[in-house]
PDB file of C-alpha atoms in Angstrom:
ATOM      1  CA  UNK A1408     -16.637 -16.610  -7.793  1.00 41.00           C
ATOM      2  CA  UNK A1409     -18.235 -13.475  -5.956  1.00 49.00           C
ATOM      3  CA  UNK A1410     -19.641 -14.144  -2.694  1.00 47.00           C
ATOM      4  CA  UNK A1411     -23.330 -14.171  -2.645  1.00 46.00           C
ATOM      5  CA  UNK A1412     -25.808 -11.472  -0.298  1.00 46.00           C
ATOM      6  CA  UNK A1413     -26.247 -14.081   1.832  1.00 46.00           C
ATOM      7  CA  UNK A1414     -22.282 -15.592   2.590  1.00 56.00           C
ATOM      8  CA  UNK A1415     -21.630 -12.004   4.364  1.00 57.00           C
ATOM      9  CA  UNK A1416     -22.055 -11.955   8.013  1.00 52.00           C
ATOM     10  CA  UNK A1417     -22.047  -7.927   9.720  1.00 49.00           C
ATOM     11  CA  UNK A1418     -19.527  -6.438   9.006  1.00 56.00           C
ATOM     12  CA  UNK A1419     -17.460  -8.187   6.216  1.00 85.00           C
ATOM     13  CA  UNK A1420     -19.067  -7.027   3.829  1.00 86.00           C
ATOM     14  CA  UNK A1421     -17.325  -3.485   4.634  1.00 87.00           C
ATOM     15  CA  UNK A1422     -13.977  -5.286   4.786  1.00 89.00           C
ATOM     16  CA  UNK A1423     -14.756  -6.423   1.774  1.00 90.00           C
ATOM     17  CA  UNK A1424     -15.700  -4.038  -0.420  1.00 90.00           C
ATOM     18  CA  UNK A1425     -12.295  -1.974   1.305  1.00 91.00           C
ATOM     19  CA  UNK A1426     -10.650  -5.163   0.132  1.00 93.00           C
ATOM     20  CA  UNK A1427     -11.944  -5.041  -3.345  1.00 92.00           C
ATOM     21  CA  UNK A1428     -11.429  -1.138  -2.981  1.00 92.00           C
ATOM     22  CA  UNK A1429      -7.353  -1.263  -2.761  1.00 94.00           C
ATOM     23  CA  UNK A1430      -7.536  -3.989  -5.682  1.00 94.00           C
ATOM     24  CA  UNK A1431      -8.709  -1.326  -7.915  1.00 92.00           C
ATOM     25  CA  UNK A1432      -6.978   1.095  -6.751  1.00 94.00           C
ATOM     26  CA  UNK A1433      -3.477  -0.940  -7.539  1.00 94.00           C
ATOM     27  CA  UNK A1434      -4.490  -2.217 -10.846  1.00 93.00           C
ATOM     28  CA  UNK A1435      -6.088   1.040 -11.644  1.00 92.00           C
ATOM     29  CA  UNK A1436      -5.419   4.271  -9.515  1.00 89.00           C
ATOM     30  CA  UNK A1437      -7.432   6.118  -7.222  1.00 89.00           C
ATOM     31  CA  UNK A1438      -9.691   7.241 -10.182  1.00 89.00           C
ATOM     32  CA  UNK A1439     -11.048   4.364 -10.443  1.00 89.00           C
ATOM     33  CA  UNK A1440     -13.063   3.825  -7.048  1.00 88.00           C
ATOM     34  CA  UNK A1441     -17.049   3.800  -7.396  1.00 88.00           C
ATOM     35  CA  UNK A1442     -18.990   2.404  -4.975  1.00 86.00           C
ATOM     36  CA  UNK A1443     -20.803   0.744  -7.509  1.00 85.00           C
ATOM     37  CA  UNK A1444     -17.674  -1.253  -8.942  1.00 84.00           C
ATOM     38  CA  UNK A1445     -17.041  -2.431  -5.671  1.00 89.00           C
ATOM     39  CA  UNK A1446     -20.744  -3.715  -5.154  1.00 86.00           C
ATOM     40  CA  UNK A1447     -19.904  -5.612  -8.936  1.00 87.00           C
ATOM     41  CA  UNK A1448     -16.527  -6.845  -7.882  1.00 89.00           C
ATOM     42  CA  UNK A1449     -18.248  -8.268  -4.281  1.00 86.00           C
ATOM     43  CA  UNK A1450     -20.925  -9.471  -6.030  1.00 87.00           C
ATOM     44  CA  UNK A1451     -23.608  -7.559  -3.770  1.00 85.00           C
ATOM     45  CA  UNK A1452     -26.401  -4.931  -4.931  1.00 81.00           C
ATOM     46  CA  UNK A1453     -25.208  -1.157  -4.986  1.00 78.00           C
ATOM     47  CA  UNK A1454     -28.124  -1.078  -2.197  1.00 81.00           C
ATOM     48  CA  UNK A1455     -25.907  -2.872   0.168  1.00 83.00           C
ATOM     49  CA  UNK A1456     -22.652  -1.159  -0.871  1.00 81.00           C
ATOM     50  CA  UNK A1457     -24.150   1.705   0.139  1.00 75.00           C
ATOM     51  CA  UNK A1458     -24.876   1.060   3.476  1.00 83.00           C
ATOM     52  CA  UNK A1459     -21.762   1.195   4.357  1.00 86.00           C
ATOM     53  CA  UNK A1460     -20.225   4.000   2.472  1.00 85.00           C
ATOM     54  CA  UNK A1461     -23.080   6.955   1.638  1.00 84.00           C
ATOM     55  CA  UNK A1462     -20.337   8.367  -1.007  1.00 86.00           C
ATOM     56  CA  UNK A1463     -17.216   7.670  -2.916  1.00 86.00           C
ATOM     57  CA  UNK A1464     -15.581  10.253  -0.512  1.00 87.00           C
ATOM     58  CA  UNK A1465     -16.117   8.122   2.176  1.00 89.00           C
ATOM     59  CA  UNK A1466     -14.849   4.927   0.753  1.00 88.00           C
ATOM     60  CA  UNK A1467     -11.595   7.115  -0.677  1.00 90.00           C
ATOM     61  CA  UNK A1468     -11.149   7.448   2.596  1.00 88.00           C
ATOM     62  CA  UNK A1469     -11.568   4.089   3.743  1.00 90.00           C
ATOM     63  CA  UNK A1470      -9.015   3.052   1.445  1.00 92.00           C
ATOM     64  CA  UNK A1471      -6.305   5.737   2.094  1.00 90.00           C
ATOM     65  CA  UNK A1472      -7.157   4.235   5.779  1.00 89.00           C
ATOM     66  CA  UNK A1473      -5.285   0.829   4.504  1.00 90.00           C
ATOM     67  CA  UNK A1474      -2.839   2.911   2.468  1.00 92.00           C
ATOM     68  CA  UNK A1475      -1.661   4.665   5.282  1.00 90.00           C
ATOM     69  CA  UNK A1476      -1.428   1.771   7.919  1.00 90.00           C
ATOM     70  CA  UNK A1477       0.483  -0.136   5.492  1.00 91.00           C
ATOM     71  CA  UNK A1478       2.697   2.906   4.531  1.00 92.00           C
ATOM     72  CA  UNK A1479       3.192   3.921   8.195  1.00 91.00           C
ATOM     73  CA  UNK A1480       4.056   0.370   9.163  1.00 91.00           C
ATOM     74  CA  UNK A1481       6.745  -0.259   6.589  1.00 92.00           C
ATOM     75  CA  UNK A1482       8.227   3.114   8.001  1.00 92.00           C
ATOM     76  CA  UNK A1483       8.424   1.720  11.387  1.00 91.00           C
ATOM     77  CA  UNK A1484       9.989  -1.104  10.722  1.00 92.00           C
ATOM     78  CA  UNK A1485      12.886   0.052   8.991  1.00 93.00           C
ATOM     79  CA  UNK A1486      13.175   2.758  11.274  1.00 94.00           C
ATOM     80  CA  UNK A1487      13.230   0.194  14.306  1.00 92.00           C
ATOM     81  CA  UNK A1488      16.230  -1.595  12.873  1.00 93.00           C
ATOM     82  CA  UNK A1489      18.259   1.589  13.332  1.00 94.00           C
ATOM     83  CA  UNK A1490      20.113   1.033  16.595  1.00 90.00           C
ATOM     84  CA  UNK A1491      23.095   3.682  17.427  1.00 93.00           C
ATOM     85  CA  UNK A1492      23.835   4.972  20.943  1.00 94.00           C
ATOM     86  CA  UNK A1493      24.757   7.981  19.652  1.00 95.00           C
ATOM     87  CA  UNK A1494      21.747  10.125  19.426  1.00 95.00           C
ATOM     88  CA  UNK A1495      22.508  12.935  17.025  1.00 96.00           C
ATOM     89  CA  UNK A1496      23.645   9.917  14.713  1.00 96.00           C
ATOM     90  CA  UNK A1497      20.447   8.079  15.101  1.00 97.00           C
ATOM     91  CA  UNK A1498      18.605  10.794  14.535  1.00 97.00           C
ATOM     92  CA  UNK A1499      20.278  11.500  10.990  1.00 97.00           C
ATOM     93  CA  UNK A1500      19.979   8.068   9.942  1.00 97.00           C
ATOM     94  CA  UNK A1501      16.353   7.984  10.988  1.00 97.00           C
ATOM     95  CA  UNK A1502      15.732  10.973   9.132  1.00 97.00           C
ATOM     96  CA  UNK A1503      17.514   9.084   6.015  1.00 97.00           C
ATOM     97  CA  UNK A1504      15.443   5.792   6.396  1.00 96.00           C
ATOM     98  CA  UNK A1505      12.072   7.892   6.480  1.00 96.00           C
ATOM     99  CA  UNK A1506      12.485   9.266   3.636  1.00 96.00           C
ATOM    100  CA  UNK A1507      13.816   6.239   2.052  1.00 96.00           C
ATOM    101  CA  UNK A1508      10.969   4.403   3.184  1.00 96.00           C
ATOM    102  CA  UNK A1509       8.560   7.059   1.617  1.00 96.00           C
ATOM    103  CA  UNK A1510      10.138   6.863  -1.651  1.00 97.00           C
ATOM    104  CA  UNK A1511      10.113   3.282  -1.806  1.00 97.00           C
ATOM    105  CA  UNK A1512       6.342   2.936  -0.921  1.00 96.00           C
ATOM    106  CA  UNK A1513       5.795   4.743  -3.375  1.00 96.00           C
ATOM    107  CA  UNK A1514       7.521   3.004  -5.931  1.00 96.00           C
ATOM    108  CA  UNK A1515       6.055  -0.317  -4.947  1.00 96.00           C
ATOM    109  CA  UNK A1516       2.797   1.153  -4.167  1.00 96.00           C
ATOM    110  CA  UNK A1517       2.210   3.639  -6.509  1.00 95.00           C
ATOM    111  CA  UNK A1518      -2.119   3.376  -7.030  1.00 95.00           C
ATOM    112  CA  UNK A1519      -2.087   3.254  -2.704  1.00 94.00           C
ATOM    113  CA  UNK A1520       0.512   5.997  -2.516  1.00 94.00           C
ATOM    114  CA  UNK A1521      -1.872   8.177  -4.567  1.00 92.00           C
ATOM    115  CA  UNK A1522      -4.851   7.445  -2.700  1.00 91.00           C
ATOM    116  CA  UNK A1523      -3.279   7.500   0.426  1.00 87.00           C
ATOM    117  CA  UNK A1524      -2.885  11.551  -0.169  1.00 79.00           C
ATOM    118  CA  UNK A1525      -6.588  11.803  -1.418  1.00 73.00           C
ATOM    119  CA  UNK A1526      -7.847  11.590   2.197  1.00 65.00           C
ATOM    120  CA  UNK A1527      -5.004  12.298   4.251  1.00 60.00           C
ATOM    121  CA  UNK A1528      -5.712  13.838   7.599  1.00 54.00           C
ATOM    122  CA  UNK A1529      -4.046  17.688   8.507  1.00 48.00           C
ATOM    123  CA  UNK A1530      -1.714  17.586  10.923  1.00 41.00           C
ATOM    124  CA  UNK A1531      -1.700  21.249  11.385  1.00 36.00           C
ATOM    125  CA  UNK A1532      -3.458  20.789  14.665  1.00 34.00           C
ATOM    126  CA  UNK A1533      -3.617  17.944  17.385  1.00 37.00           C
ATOM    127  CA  UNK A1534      -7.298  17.711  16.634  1.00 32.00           C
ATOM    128  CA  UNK A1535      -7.387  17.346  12.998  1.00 35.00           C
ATOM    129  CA  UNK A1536      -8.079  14.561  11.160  1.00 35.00           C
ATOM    130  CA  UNK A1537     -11.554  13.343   9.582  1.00 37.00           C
ATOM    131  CA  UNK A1538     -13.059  10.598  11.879  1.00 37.00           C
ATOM    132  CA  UNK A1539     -13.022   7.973   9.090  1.00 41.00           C
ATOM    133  CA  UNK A1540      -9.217   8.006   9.543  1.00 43.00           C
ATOM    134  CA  UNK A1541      -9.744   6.501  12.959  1.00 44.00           C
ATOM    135  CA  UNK A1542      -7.245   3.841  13.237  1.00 52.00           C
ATOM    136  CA  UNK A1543      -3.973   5.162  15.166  1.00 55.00           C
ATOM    137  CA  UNK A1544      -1.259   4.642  12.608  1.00 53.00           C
ATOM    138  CA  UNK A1545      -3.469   6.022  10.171  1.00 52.00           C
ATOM    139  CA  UNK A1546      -4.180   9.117  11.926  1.00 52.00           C
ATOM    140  CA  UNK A1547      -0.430   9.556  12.714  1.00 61.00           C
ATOM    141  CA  UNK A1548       0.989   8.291   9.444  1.00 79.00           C
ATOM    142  CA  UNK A1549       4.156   9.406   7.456  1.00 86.00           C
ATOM    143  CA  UNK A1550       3.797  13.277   8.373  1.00 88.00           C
ATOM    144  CA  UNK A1551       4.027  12.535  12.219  1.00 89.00           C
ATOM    145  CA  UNK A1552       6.987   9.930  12.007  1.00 91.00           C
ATOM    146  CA  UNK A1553       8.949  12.887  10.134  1.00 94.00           C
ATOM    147  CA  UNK A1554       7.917  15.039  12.824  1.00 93.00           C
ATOM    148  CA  UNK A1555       8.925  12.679  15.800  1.00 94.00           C
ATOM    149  CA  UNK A1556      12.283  12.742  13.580  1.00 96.00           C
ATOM    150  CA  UNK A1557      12.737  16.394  13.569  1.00 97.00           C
ATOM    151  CA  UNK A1558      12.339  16.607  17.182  1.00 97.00           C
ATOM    152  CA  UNK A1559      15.145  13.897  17.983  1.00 97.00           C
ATOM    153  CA  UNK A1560      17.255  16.112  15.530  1.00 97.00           C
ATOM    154  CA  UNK A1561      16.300  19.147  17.104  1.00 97.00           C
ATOM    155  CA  UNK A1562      17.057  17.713  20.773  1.00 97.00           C
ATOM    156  CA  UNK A1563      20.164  15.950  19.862  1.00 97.00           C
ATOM    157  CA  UNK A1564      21.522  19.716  18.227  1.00 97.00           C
ATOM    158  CA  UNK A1565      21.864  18.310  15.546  1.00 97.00           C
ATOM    159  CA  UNK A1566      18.979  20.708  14.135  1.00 97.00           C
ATOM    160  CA  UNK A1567      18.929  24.233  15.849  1.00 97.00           C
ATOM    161  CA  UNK A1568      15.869  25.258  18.006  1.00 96.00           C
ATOM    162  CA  UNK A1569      15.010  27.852  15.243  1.00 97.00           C
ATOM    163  CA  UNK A1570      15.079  26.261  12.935  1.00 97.00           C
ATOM    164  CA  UNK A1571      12.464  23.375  14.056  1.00 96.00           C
ATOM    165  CA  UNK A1572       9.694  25.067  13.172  1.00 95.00           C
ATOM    166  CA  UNK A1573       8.230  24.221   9.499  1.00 93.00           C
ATOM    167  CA  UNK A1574      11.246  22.150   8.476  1.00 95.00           C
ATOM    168  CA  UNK A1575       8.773  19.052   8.547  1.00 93.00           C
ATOM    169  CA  UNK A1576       7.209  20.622   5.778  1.00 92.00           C
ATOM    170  CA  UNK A1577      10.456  21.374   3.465  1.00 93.00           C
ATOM    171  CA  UNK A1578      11.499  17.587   4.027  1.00 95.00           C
ATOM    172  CA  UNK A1579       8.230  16.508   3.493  1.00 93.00           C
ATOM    173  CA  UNK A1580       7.935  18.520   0.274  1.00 94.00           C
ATOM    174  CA  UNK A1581      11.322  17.621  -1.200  1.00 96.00           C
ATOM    175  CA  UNK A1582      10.745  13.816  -0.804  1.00 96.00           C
ATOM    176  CA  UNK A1583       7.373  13.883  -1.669  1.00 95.00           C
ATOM    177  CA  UNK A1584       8.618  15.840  -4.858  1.00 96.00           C
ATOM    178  CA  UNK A1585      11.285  13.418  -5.688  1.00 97.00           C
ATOM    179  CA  UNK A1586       8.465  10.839  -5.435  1.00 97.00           C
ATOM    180  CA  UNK A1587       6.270  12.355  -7.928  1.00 96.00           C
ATOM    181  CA  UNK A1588       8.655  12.949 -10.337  1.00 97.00           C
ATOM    182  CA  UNK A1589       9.292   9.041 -10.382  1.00 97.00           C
ATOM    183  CA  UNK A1590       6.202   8.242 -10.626  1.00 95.00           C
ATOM    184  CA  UNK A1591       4.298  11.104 -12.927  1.00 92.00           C
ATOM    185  CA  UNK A1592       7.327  12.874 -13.913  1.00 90.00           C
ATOM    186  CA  UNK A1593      10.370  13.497 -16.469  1.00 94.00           C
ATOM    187  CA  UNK A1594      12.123  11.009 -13.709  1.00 96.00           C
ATOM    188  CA  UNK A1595       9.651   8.079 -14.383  1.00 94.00           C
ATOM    189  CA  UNK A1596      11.665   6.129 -16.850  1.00 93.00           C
ATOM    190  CA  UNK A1597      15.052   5.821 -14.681  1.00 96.00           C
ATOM    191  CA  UNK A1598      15.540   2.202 -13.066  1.00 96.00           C
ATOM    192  CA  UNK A1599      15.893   1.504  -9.340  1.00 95.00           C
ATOM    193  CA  UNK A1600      19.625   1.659 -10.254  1.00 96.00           C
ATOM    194  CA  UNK A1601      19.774   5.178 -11.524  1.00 97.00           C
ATOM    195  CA  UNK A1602      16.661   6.481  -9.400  1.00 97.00           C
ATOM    196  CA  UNK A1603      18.907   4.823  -5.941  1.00 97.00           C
ATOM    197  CA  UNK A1604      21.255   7.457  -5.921  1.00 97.00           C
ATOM    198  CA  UNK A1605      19.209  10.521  -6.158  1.00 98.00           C
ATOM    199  CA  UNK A1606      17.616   9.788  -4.013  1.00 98.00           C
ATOM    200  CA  UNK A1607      21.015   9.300  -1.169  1.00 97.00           C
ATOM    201  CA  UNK A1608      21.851  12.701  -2.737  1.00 97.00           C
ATOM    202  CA  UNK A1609      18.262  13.994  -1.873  1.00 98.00           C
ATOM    203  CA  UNK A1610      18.316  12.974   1.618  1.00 97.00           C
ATOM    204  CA  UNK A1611      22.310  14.012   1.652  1.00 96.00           C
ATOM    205  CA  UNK A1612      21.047  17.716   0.417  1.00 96.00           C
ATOM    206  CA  UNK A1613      18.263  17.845   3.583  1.00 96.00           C
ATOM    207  CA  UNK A1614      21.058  16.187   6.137  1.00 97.00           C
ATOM    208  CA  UNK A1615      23.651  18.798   5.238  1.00 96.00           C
ATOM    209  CA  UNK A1616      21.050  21.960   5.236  1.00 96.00           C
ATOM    210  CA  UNK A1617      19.902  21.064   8.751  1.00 96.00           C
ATOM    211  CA  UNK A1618      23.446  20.450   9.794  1.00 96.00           C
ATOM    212  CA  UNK A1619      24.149  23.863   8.792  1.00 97.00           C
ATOM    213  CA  UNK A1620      21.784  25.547  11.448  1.00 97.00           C
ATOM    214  CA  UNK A1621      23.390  23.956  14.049  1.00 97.00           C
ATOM    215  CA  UNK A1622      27.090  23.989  12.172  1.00 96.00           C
ATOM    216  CA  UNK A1623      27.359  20.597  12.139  1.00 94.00           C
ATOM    217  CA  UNK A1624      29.301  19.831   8.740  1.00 91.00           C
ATOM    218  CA  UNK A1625      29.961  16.285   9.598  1.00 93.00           C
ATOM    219  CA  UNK A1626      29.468  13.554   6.975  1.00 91.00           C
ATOM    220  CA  UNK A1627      26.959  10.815   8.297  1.00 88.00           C
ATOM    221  CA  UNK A1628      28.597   7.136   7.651  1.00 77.00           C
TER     222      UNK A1628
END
């Protein structure tokens, strides 16, 4: 049963309704977040939902908060178990298991992974980012482990100097893309058998080009 006014001490309720808010959002896509809905689901009054988010902006955001922890997190994890001494190598395969990790997310996550770009906070600038977004991994997300990526590439050689700047935003776009196209796209009917290996060949494509400005043609193991 919902909880009643009175079974919410300060500041659950908030947790809750952000709770109730990424139920929603998995069963039913971001479209489907009203603040109102959520005061239903809690079994509150919309008066009280709406003390803690003014707007369905707001709680959008709220929820992309979660999205984005959680996606961020999975990505750190895989990318921890990479262990190589050889840092051009790590580099590569950190580069692979980011974007694997993206791709994957959204696959399992596909509501979140939507939601999660409804709010997202620019990265253009080392100031950006709305102040709902105010939880660290949040803030940095996806965008900024690619970017941490591309610097290791660029520092091992693997990735020339010149060619650092903006490539965050060609990788980003191409796996993003492939992402998409699983999920909303002509691609959305393969299996994980026959979606697997495009997306190696994706992340094979992006390896080799970045080789190339640095004339590095060797295959990564």
């Amino acid at each position: 049963m919902p909880a009643t006014r009175s079974s919410y001490h300060h500041g659950d309720l908030r947790a809750a309704l952000v709770a109730a808010g990424v139920d929603v959002v998995r069963e039913r896509g971001p479209d489907a977040l009203a603040v109102r809905e959520l005061a239903r689901r809690v079994g509150v009054s919309h008066n009280a939902a709406y003390r803690h988010f003014a707007n369905r902006d707001e709680l959008v955001a709220a929820v992309a908060q979660v999205a984005l922890v959680a996606m961020t997190r999975a990505g750190e994890e895989r990318l921890d178990a990479i262990q190589d001494p050889d840092p051009r190598r790590r580099a590569r395969r950190r580069l692979h298991e980011v974007g694997r990790s993206y791709v994957d997310y959204a696959l399992a996550e596909p509501g979140l992974f939507r939601v999660a770009f409804a709010a997202y906070p620019s990265q253009t600038s080392e100031s950006a980012g709305p102040a709902a977004l105010d939880d660290e991994l949040a803030v940095a997300g996806p965008f900024l482990q690619l970017c941490s990526i591309l610097d290791e590439l660029a520092e091992s050689g693997f990735l020339a100097a010149e060619a650092r700047p903006g490539a965050e935003f060609v990788c980003w776009a191409a796996v993003h893309g492939q992402a998409m196209l699983f999920l909303e796209g002509p691609l959305q009917g393969l299996t994980d058998a026959e979606r697997r290996p495009l997306v190696e060949a994706l992340l094979r494509t992006v390896d080799r080009s970045y080789g190339a400005t640095s004339g590095d043609v060797s295959a990564l193991d």
